[in-house]
Amino acid sequence: MGRPTRSRTRPLRFRRSVVRDLRNRIRFALVGLLILVGLHVVSMVAFEHLGLGEAIWLTFTTITTTGYGDYSAKTTAGRASTIVLIYLSGIFLLTQAASAFFEFRILRRERKRRGEWRWDMRDHIVFVNAPADEPGDYLRRLLDQLHRSHAHFAAVPSLILTEAFPDGLPPDLEDDPLIVQLKGRFDDPAALEAAGVDQAQVLVILAENEGDRLSDSRTFDIIHRLRERGITARIIAECVDDLNRERLKRAGASAIVRPLRGYPEMIVRAIVAPGTEWIIERLFSSEGDECLRFDVAVDGLTWSSVVTAVLEANYGTPVGYADGQGQLHSNPPPQAPIAATALFILVDETQKPTNGALQRLLKG
């Protein structure tokens, strides 16, 4: 029995025939309306012997059905001109223009909602793909963290290039004016063009399934396509298998991040402070630096003196402490005196501090 194949939709070509037709209708109605207004003005001057300003005033009060009554056509020829040019033709064209305009706005709003619009964006962030599980919740948390960061990303718009939302963005995202969707695939050049990848300041390639190693192959393809276009923006890529990290780096990825769906801040760190994602990832593994807890009593010392003493003894880098009430403190003010029952210290494989050694150091 053969394996079920995943259906592939046709690449989005962004045909805009309906929009173009509506725009042509609006142009035709407005041009025709302008000609009729001109003819009516000439008719009022010729048949009613009005001045140019009076003829224009009469024409516009008539075509808008305002009808102040201060001027009106009195001759048979003038009235016939008004009937033909304004009542029969002008009001009809005005109605057609208004109808096409409102229809165009409704269609544009619907196409934007469904991700079928060419967005004119610059210096934005493009997210390629969306997680298979709870994509709306993950992207909402990621973007919230991004907008609250200290790196001036609060007003930077984001575009999500994916086919995961065929009926529009999920409720978690649809009311955010800084987030838009583009329905398309990474292997469709028209979709990349419409996403404005050439004008983006950061591109983030997400793994659809954080446990699927084959997603690294798709990520490699995306990076290759983007660099082939001559894109120089930073590309942040999720990598499922650590063995593929170097391969993605060589393809052109600026930063590699392990997919952590419960911790979207990892992607945010890579966007706002390049390099910090590598430091944080090392803290998650036992092979690199580790943040360890040491139960030692410290009283009356300033934080700067504690950090200096531990660093000079090559016991690691203190990053925080726990006080007598169990409250945790990270990166405290350097001159603040502390009363700690435990220290949190960043150590590597060569540093072997112990509770006893640290206690003797800080009491001396």
PDB file of C-alpha atoms in Angstrom, residues 21-291:
ATOM      1  CA  ASP A  21     -11.638  45.331 -14.155  1.00  0.00           C
ATOM      2  CA  LEU A  22     -13.032  47.320 -11.233  1.00  0.00           C
ATOM      3  CA  ARG A  23     -10.341  49.961 -11.595  1.00  0.00           C
ATOM      4  CA  ASN A  24     -11.096  50.258 -15.329  1.00  0.00           C
ATOM      5  CA  ARG A  25     -14.784  50.657 -14.567  1.00  0.00           C
ATOM      6  CA  ILE A  26     -14.028  53.455 -12.123  1.00  0.00           C
ATOM      7  CA  ARG A  27     -11.722  55.183 -14.614  1.00  0.00           C
ATOM      8  CA  PHE A  28     -14.254  54.857 -17.443  1.00  0.00           C
ATOM      9  CA  ALA A  29     -17.077  56.255 -15.303  1.00  0.00           C
ATOM     10  CA  LEU A  30     -14.987  59.174 -14.029  1.00  0.00           C
ATOM     11  CA  VAL A  31     -13.669  60.093 -17.481  1.00  0.00           C
ATOM     12  CA  GLY A  32     -17.170  59.849 -18.970  1.00  0.00           C
ATOM     13  CA  LEU A  33     -18.532  61.904 -16.103  1.00  0.00           C
ATOM     14  CA  LEU A  34     -15.906  64.576 -16.653  1.00  0.00           C
ATOM     15  CA  ILE A  35     -16.804  64.778 -20.369  1.00  0.00           C
ATOM     16  CA  LEU A  36     -20.522  65.036 -19.609  1.00  0.00           C
ATOM     17  CA  VAL A  37     -19.915  67.763 -17.029  1.00  0.00           C
ATOM     18  CA  GLY A  38     -17.868  69.710 -19.582  1.00  0.00           C
ATOM     19  CA  LEU A  39     -20.542  69.333 -22.249  1.00  0.00           C
ATOM     20  CA  HIS A  40     -23.260  70.431 -19.854  1.00  0.00           C
ATOM     21  CA  VAL A  41     -21.292  73.504 -18.807  1.00  0.00           C
ATOM     22  CA  VAL A  42     -20.855  74.438 -22.481  1.00  0.00           C
ATOM     23  CA  SER A  43     -24.569  73.845 -23.093  1.00  0.00           C
ATOM     24  CA  MET A  44     -25.588  76.114 -20.203  1.00  0.00           C
ATOM     25  CA  VAL A  45     -23.313  78.866 -21.484  1.00  0.00           C
ATOM     26  CA  ALA A  46     -24.583  78.463 -25.059  1.00  0.00           C
ATOM     27  CA  PHE A  47     -28.307  77.896 -24.472  1.00  0.00           C
ATOM     28  CA  GLU A  48     -28.968  79.634 -21.134  1.00  0.00           C
ATOM     29  CA  HIS A  49     -26.408  82.443 -21.600  1.00  0.00           C
ATOM     30  CA  LEU A  50     -24.942  81.848 -18.116  1.00  0.00           C
ATOM     31  CA  GLY A  51     -21.456  82.867 -17.095  1.00  0.00           C
ATOM     32  CA  LEU A  52     -18.833  80.148 -16.773  1.00  0.00           C
ATOM     33  CA  GLY A  53     -18.956  80.120 -12.983  1.00  0.00           C
ATOM     34  CA  GLU A  54     -22.770  80.034 -12.959  1.00  0.00           C
ATOM     35  CA  ALA A  55     -22.813  77.202 -15.518  1.00  0.00           C
ATOM     36  CA  ILE A  56     -20.362  75.139 -13.429  1.00  0.00           C
ATOM     37  CA  TRP A  57     -22.400  75.807 -10.260  1.00  0.00           C
ATOM     38  CA  LEU A  58     -25.646  74.767 -11.957  1.00  0.00           C
ATOM     39  CA  THR A  59     -24.031  71.602 -13.378  1.00  0.00           C
ATOM     40  CA  PHE A  60     -22.687  70.405 -10.016  1.00  0.00           C
ATOM     41  CA  THR A  61     -25.815  71.215  -8.020  1.00  0.00           C
ATOM     42  CA  THR A  62     -27.811  69.300 -10.628  1.00  0.00           C
ATOM     43  CA  ILE A  63     -25.596  66.222 -10.909  1.00  0.00           C
ATOM     44  CA  THR A  64     -25.385  65.881  -7.122  1.00  0.00           C
ATOM     45  CA  THR A  65     -29.190  66.311  -6.914  1.00  0.00           C
ATOM     46  CA  THR A  66     -28.724  69.228  -4.501  1.00  0.00           C
ATOM     47  CA  GLY A  67     -30.803  71.622  -6.619  1.00  0.00           C
ATOM     48  CA  TYR A  68     -30.701  74.965  -4.769  1.00  0.00           C
ATOM     49  CA  GLY A  69     -32.980  76.519  -7.384  1.00  0.00           C
ATOM     50  CA  ASP A  70     -30.982  79.730  -7.724  1.00  0.00           C
ATOM     51  CA  TYR A  71     -30.166  78.757 -11.320  1.00  0.00           C
ATOM     52  CA  SER A  72     -32.035  76.404 -13.653  1.00  0.00           C
ATOM     53  CA  ALA A  73     -32.378  75.608 -17.329  1.00  0.00           C
ATOM     54  CA  LYS A  74     -35.292  77.522 -18.860  1.00  0.00           C
ATOM     55  CA  THR A  75     -34.910  77.042 -22.593  1.00  0.00           C
ATOM     56  CA  THR A  76     -35.999  73.882 -24.379  1.00  0.00           C
ATOM     57  CA  ALA A  77     -32.475  73.198 -25.616  1.00  0.00           C
ATOM     58  CA  GLY A  78     -31.019  73.783 -22.147  1.00  0.00           C
ATOM     59  CA  ARG A  79     -33.521  71.458 -20.491  1.00  0.00           C
ATOM     60  CA  ALA A  80     -32.986  68.787 -23.146  1.00  0.00           C
ATOM     61  CA  SER A  81     -29.227  69.011 -22.556  1.00  0.00           C
ATOM     62  CA  THR A  82     -29.751  68.629 -18.800  1.00  0.00           C
ATOM     63  CA  ILE A  83     -32.010  65.599 -19.283  1.00  0.00           C
ATOM     64  CA  VAL A  84     -29.627  63.824 -21.660  1.00  0.00           C
ATOM     65  CA  LEU A  85     -26.282  64.826 -20.136  1.00  0.00           C
ATOM     66  CA  ILE A  86     -27.123  64.878 -16.429  1.00  0.00           C
ATOM     67  CA  TYR A  87     -30.324  62.989 -15.614  1.00  0.00           C
ATOM     68  CA  LEU A  88     -29.875  60.084 -18.037  1.00  0.00           C
ATOM     69  CA  SER A  89     -26.100  59.841 -18.457  1.00  0.00           C
ATOM     70  CA  GLY A  90     -24.347  61.762 -15.680  1.00  0.00           C
ATOM     71  CA  ILE A  91     -26.223  60.391 -12.681  1.00  0.00           C
ATOM     72  CA  PHE A  92     -25.971  56.897 -14.193  1.00  0.00           C
ATOM     73  CA  LEU A  93     -22.173  57.198 -14.540  1.00  0.00           C
ATOM     74  CA  LEU A  94     -21.849  58.697 -11.055  1.00  0.00           C
ATOM     75  CA  THR A  95     -23.769  55.760  -9.633  1.00  0.00           C
ATOM     76  CA  GLN A  96     -21.603  53.313 -11.574  1.00  0.00           C
ATOM     77  CA  ALA A  97     -18.411  54.951 -10.322  1.00  0.00           C
ATOM     78  CA  ALA A  98     -19.605  54.893  -6.710  1.00  0.00           C
ATOM     79  CA  SER A  99     -20.753  51.263  -7.035  1.00  0.00           C
ATOM     80  CA  ALA A 100     -17.444  50.134  -8.549  1.00  0.00           C
ATOM     81  CA  PHE A 101     -15.499  52.073  -5.904  1.00  0.00           C
ATOM     82  CA  PHE A 102     -17.310  50.451  -2.963  1.00  0.00           C
ATOM     83  CA  GLU A 103     -17.112  47.039  -4.638  1.00  0.00           C
ATOM     84  CA  PHE A 104     -13.377  47.547  -5.104  1.00  0.00           C
ATOM     85  CA  ARG A 105     -12.908  48.453  -1.439  1.00  0.00           C
ATOM     86  CA  ILE A 106     -14.856  45.387  -0.290  1.00  0.00           C
ATOM     87  CA  LEU A 107     -12.887  43.126  -2.616  1.00  0.00           C
ATOM     88  CA  ARG A 108      -9.593  44.650  -1.523  1.00  0.00           C
ATOM     89  CA  ARG A 109     -10.449  44.182   2.149  1.00  0.00           C
ATOM     90  CA  GLU A 110     -11.470  40.562   1.536  1.00  0.00           C
ATOM     91  CA  ARG A 111      -8.312  39.796  -0.455  1.00  0.00           C
ATOM     92  CA  LYS A 112      -6.178  41.336   2.248  1.00  0.00           C
ATOM     93  CA  ARG A 113      -7.956  39.250   4.870  1.00  0.00           C
ATOM     94  CA  ARG A 114      -7.417  36.052   2.882  1.00  0.00           C
ATOM     95  CA  GLY A 115      -3.761  36.815   2.193  1.00  0.00           C
ATOM     96  CA  GLU A 116      -4.199  37.401  -1.556  1.00  0.00           C
ATOM     97  CA  TRP A 117      -2.911  40.963  -1.706  1.00  0.00           C
ATOM     98  CA  ARG A 118       0.428  42.380  -2.823  1.00  0.00           C
ATOM     99  CA  TRP A 119       1.683  44.248   0.206  1.00  0.00           C
ATOM    100  CA  ASP A 120       3.871  47.284  -0.359  1.00  0.00           C
ATOM    101  CA  MET A 121       6.135  46.933   2.685  1.00  0.00           C
ATOM    102  CA  ARG A 122       9.706  47.936   3.485  1.00  0.00           C
ATOM    103  CA  ASP A 123      11.996  47.232   6.443  1.00  0.00           C
ATOM    104  CA  HIS A 124       9.559  44.621   7.693  1.00  0.00           C
ATOM    105  CA  ILE A 125      10.015  41.103   9.055  1.00  0.00           C
ATOM    106  CA  VAL A 126       9.018  38.165   6.873  1.00  0.00           C
ATOM    107  CA  PHE A 127       8.118  34.871   8.550  1.00  0.00           C
ATOM    108  CA  VAL A 128       8.238  31.967   6.098  1.00  0.00           C
ATOM    109  CA  ASN A 129       6.028  29.030   7.137  1.00  0.00           C
ATOM    110  CA  ALA A 130       4.007  28.609  10.314  1.00  0.00           C
ATOM    111  CA  PRO A 131       4.089  25.843  12.958  1.00  0.00           C
ATOM    112  CA  ALA A 132       1.727  22.952  12.279  1.00  0.00           C
ATOM    113  CA  ASP A 133       0.388  22.922  15.856  1.00  0.00           C
ATOM    114  CA  GLU A 134      -1.327  26.008  17.300  1.00  0.00           C
ATOM    115  CA  PRO A 135       0.307  28.397  14.804  1.00  0.00           C
ATOM    116  CA  GLY A 136      -1.809  31.368  15.853  1.00  0.00           C
ATOM    117  CA  ASP A 137      -0.943  31.028  19.537  1.00  0.00           C
ATOM    118  CA  TYR A 138       2.782  30.601  18.852  1.00  0.00           C
ATOM    119  CA  LEU A 139       3.008  33.537  16.450  1.00  0.00           C
ATOM    120  CA  ARG A 140       0.972  35.718  18.804  1.00  0.00           C
ATOM    121  CA  ARG A 141       3.367  35.043  21.678  1.00  0.00           C
ATOM    122  CA  LEU A 142       6.398  35.516  19.422  1.00  0.00           C
ATOM    123  CA  LEU A 143       5.204  38.853  18.059  1.00  0.00           C
ATOM    124  CA  ASP A 144       4.142  40.089  21.497  1.00  0.00           C
ATOM    125  CA  GLN A 145       7.641  39.416  22.787  1.00  0.00           C
ATOM    126  CA  LEU A 146       9.141  41.101  19.732  1.00  0.00           C
ATOM    127  CA  HIS A 147       7.043  44.249  20.120  1.00  0.00           C
ATOM    128  CA  ARG A 148       7.873  44.455  23.843  1.00  0.00           C
ATOM    129  CA  SER A 149      11.617  44.096  23.309  1.00  0.00           C
ATOM    130  CA  HIS A 150      14.034  46.916  24.097  1.00  0.00           C
ATOM    131  CA  ALA A 151      15.391  47.086  20.533  1.00  0.00           C
ATOM    132  CA  HIS A 152      12.802  49.450  18.977  1.00  0.00           C
ATOM    133  CA  PHE A 153      10.780  46.751  17.214  1.00  0.00           C
ATOM    134  CA  ALA A 154       7.451  47.893  18.689  1.00  0.00           C
ATOM    135  CA  ALA A 155       6.248  49.425  15.405  1.00  0.00           C
ATOM    136  CA  VAL A 156       7.952  47.105  12.893  1.00  0.00           C
ATOM    137  CA  PRO A 157       5.336  45.325  10.705  1.00  0.00           C
ATOM    138  CA  SER A 158       5.480  41.584  10.066  1.00  0.00           C
ATOM    139  CA  LEU A 159       4.350  39.481   7.110  1.00  0.00           C
ATOM    140  CA  ILE A 160       3.662  35.744   7.346  1.00  0.00           C
ATOM    141  CA  LEU A 161       4.188  33.803   4.105  1.00  0.00           C
ATOM    142  CA  THR A 162       2.280  30.550   4.487  1.00  0.00           C
ATOM    143  CA  GLU A 163      -0.633  28.480   3.233  1.00  0.00           C
ATOM    144  CA  ALA A 164      -1.575  27.475   6.776  1.00  0.00           C
ATOM    145  CA  PHE A 165      -4.370  30.078   6.966  1.00  0.00           C
ATOM    146  CA  PRO A 166      -6.534  29.645   3.818  1.00  0.00           C
ATOM    147  CA  ASP A 167      -9.433  31.595   5.348  1.00  0.00           C
ATOM    148  CA  GLY A 168      -7.357  34.390   6.821  1.00  0.00           C
ATOM    149  CA  LEU A 169      -5.342  34.906   9.960  1.00  0.00           C
ATOM    150  CA  PRO A 170      -6.580  33.138  13.114  1.00  0.00           C
ATOM    151  CA  PRO A 171      -8.384  35.157  15.806  1.00  0.00           C
ATOM    152  CA  ASP A 172      -5.160  35.528  17.803  1.00  0.00           C
ATOM    153  CA  LEU A 173      -3.648  37.629  14.990  1.00  0.00           C
ATOM    154  CA  GLU A 174      -6.392  39.106  12.815  1.00  0.00           C
ATOM    155  CA  ASP A 175      -6.932  42.306  14.821  1.00  0.00           C
ATOM    156  CA  ASP A 176      -3.261  43.312  14.928  1.00  0.00           C
ATOM    157  CA  PRO A 177      -2.553  46.057  12.324  1.00  0.00           C
ATOM    158  CA  LEU A 178       1.175  45.208  12.369  1.00  0.00           C
ATOM    159  CA  ILE A 179       0.632  41.641  11.126  1.00  0.00           C
ATOM    160  CA  VAL A 180      -0.454  40.626   7.626  1.00  0.00           C
ATOM    161  CA  GLN A 181      -0.570  37.327   5.799  1.00  0.00           C
ATOM    162  CA  LEU A 182       0.429  36.359   2.303  1.00  0.00           C
ATOM    163  CA  LYS A 183      -0.973  33.048   1.089  1.00  0.00           C
ATOM    164  CA  GLY A 184       1.765  31.358  -0.885  1.00  0.00           C
ATOM    165  CA  ARG A 185       4.693  28.923  -0.933  1.00  0.00           C
ATOM    166  CA  PHE A 186       8.367  29.576  -0.545  1.00  0.00           C
ATOM    167  CA  ASP A 187       9.093  27.915  -3.912  1.00  0.00           C
ATOM    168  CA  ASP A 188       6.852  30.364  -5.798  1.00  0.00           C
ATOM    169  CA  PRO A 189       8.916  33.344  -7.030  1.00  0.00           C
ATOM    170  CA  ALA A 190       5.727  35.414  -7.332  1.00  0.00           C
ATOM    171  CA  ALA A 191       4.983  34.820  -3.648  1.00  0.00           C
ATOM    172  CA  LEU A 192       8.504  35.872  -2.625  1.00  0.00           C
ATOM    173  CA  GLU A 193       8.173  38.971  -4.776  1.00  0.00           C
ATOM    174  CA  ALA A 194       4.779  39.862  -3.311  1.00  0.00           C
ATOM    175  CA  ALA A 195       6.111  39.320   0.221  1.00  0.00           C
ATOM    176  CA  GLY A 196       8.719  42.004  -0.398  1.00  0.00           C
ATOM    177  CA  VAL A 197      11.609  39.776   0.668  1.00  0.00           C
ATOM    178  CA  ASP A 198      14.036  42.081  -1.149  1.00  0.00           C
ATOM    179  CA  GLN A 199      12.980  45.019   1.064  1.00  0.00           C
ATOM    180  CA  ALA A 200      12.715  43.094   4.365  1.00  0.00           C
ATOM    181  CA  GLN A 201      15.177  43.768   7.169  1.00  0.00           C
ATOM    182  CA  VAL A 202      14.920  40.258   8.668  1.00  0.00           C
ATOM    183  CA  LEU A 203      13.672  36.936   7.289  1.00  0.00           C
ATOM    184  CA  VAL A 204      12.699  34.137   9.672  1.00  0.00           C
ATOM    185  CA  ILE A 205      12.282  30.591   8.357  1.00  0.00           C
ATOM    186  CA  LEU A 206      10.197  28.481  10.723  1.00  0.00           C
ATOM    187  CA  ALA A 207      10.049  24.694  10.768  1.00  0.00           C
ATOM    188  CA  GLU A 208       6.466  23.589  10.227  1.00  0.00           C
ATOM    189  CA  ASN A 209       7.018  20.505  12.389  1.00  0.00           C
ATOM    190  CA  GLU A 210       9.649  20.818  15.101  1.00  0.00           C
ATOM    191  CA  GLY A 211      10.223  17.054  15.125  1.00  0.00           C
ATOM    192  CA  ASP A 212      10.474  16.505  11.356  1.00  0.00           C
ATOM    193  CA  ARG A 213      14.099  16.381  10.224  1.00  0.00           C
ATOM    194  CA  LEU A 214      13.029  16.668   6.586  1.00  0.00           C
ATOM    195  CA  SER A 215      12.013  20.254   7.310  1.00  0.00           C
ATOM    196  CA  ASP A 216      15.736  21.111   7.316  1.00  0.00           C
ATOM    197  CA  SER A 217      15.836  20.243   3.617  1.00  0.00           C
ATOM    198  CA  ARG A 218      13.013  22.678   2.910  1.00  0.00           C
ATOM    199  CA  THR A 219      14.746  25.297   5.023  1.00  0.00           C
ATOM    200  CA  PHE A 220      17.942  24.790   3.020  1.00  0.00           C
ATOM    201  CA  ASP A 221      15.965  25.268  -0.214  1.00  0.00           C
ATOM    202  CA  ILE A 222      14.392  28.492   1.064  1.00  0.00           C
ATOM    203  CA  ILE A 223      17.745  29.943   2.162  1.00  0.00           C
ATOM    204  CA  HIS A 224      19.302  29.036  -1.181  1.00  0.00           C
ATOM    205  CA  ARG A 225      16.444  30.683  -3.115  1.00  0.00           C
ATOM    206  CA  LEU A 226      16.668  33.851  -1.022  1.00  0.00           C
ATOM    207  CA  ARG A 227      20.433  34.204  -1.380  1.00  0.00           C
ATOM    208  CA  GLU A 228      20.111  33.482  -5.110  1.00  0.00           C
ATOM    209  CA  ARG A 229      17.947  36.606  -5.347  1.00  0.00           C
ATOM    210  CA  GLY A 230      20.840  38.611  -3.955  1.00  0.00           C
ATOM    211  CA  ILE A 231      19.144  39.255  -0.624  1.00  0.00           C
ATOM    212  CA  THR A 232      21.561  40.634   1.966  1.00  0.00           C
ATOM    213  CA  ALA A 233      19.169  40.826   4.918  1.00  0.00           C
ATOM    214  CA  ARG A 234      19.688  38.608   7.948  1.00  0.00           C
ATOM    215  CA  ILE A 235      18.119  35.160   7.647  1.00  0.00           C
ATOM    216  CA  ILE A 236      17.203  33.366  10.863  1.00  0.00           C
ATOM    217  CA  ALA A 237      16.465  29.679  10.317  1.00  0.00           C
ATOM    218  CA  GLU A 238      15.105  26.975  12.612  1.00  0.00           C
ATOM    219  CA  CYS A 239      17.074  23.734  12.417  1.00  0.00           C
ATOM    220  CA  VAL A 240      15.639  20.470  13.734  1.00  0.00           C
ATOM    221  CA  ASP A 241      18.750  18.293  13.420  1.00  0.00           C
ATOM    222  CA  ASP A 242      21.957  19.788  14.859  1.00  0.00           C
ATOM    223  CA  LEU A 243      23.939  17.897  12.221  1.00  0.00           C
ATOM    224  CA  ASN A 244      22.455  20.210   9.579  1.00  0.00           C
ATOM    225  CA  ARG A 245      23.515  23.441  11.258  1.00  0.00           C
ATOM    226  CA  GLU A 246      26.753  23.881   9.350  1.00  0.00           C
ATOM    227  CA  ARG A 247      25.008  23.042   6.080  1.00  0.00           C
ATOM    228  CA  LEU A 248      22.426  25.776   6.659  1.00  0.00           C
ATOM    229  CA  LYS A 249      25.163  28.201   7.670  1.00  0.00           C
ATOM    230  CA  ARG A 250      27.035  27.556   4.445  1.00  0.00           C
ATOM    231  CA  ALA A 251      23.788  28.067   2.491  1.00  0.00           C
ATOM    232  CA  GLY A 252      23.559  31.600   3.876  1.00  0.00           C
ATOM    233  CA  ALA A 253      21.730  31.491   7.227  1.00  0.00           C
ATOM    234  CA  SER A 254      22.827  34.299   9.524  1.00  0.00           C
ATOM    235  CA  ALA A 255      21.596  32.561  12.680  1.00  0.00           C
ATOM    236  CA  ILE A 256      20.471  29.019  13.467  1.00  0.00           C
ATOM    237  CA  VAL A 257      17.880  28.385  16.167  1.00  0.00           C
ATOM    238  CA  ARG A 258      16.531  25.124  17.535  1.00  0.00           C
ATOM    239  CA  PRO A 259      12.690  24.995  17.301  1.00  0.00           C
ATOM    240  CA  LEU A 260      11.294  25.607  20.786  1.00  0.00           C
ATOM    241  CA  ARG A 261       7.546  26.086  20.505  1.00  0.00           C
ATOM    242  CA  GLY A 262       7.175  26.746  24.215  1.00  0.00           C
ATOM    243  CA  TYR A 263       9.844  29.438  24.074  1.00  0.00           C
ATOM    244  CA  PRO A 264       9.289  31.840  21.165  1.00  0.00           C
ATOM    245  CA  GLU A 265      11.668  34.293  22.830  1.00  0.00           C
ATOM    246  CA  MET A 266      14.523  32.366  21.210  1.00  0.00           C
ATOM    247  CA  ILE A 267      13.522  33.683  17.776  1.00  0.00           C
ATOM    248  CA  VAL A 268      13.004  37.155  19.262  1.00  0.00           C
ATOM    249  CA  ARG A 269      16.529  37.138  20.701  1.00  0.00           C
ATOM    250  CA  ALA A 270      17.946  36.232  17.298  1.00  0.00           C
ATOM    251  CA  ILE A 271      16.040  39.132  15.708  1.00  0.00           C
ATOM    252  CA  VAL A 272      16.709  41.917  18.193  1.00  0.00           C
ATOM    253  CA  ALA A 273      20.166  40.894  19.479  1.00  0.00           C
ATOM    254  CA  PRO A 274      21.996  38.638  17.012  1.00  0.00           C
ATOM    255  CA  GLY A 275      24.223  36.135  18.774  1.00  0.00           C
ATOM    256  CA  THR A 276      22.295  35.965  22.022  1.00  0.00           C
ATOM    257  CA  GLU A 277      20.308  33.008  20.704  1.00  0.00           C
ATOM    258  CA  TRP A 278      23.577  31.018  20.552  1.00  0.00           C
ATOM    259  CA  ILE A 279      24.429  31.933  24.150  1.00  0.00           C
ATOM    260  CA  ILE A 280      20.952  30.990  25.372  1.00  0.00           C
ATOM    261  CA  GLU A 281      21.005  27.692  23.470  1.00  0.00           C
ATOM    262  CA  ARG A 282      24.260  26.760  25.167  1.00  0.00           C
ATOM    263  CA  LEU A 283      22.516  27.185  28.494  1.00  0.00           C
ATOM    264  CA  PHE A 284      19.922  24.617  27.442  1.00  0.00           C
ATOM    265  CA  SER A 285      22.540  21.938  26.770  1.00  0.00           C
ATOM    266  CA  SER A 286      24.959  20.156  29.095  1.00  0.00           C
ATOM    267  CA  GLU A 287      27.830  20.355  26.609  1.00  0.00           C
ATOM    268  CA  GLY A 288      28.300  24.123  26.794  1.00  0.00           C
ATOM    269  CA  ASP A 289      27.958  26.674  29.548  1.00  0.00           C
ATOM    270  CA  GLU A 290      25.602  25.808  32.384  1.00  0.00           C
ATOM    271  CA  CYS A 291      23.872  27.979  34.925  1.00  0.00           C
TER     272      CYS A 291
END
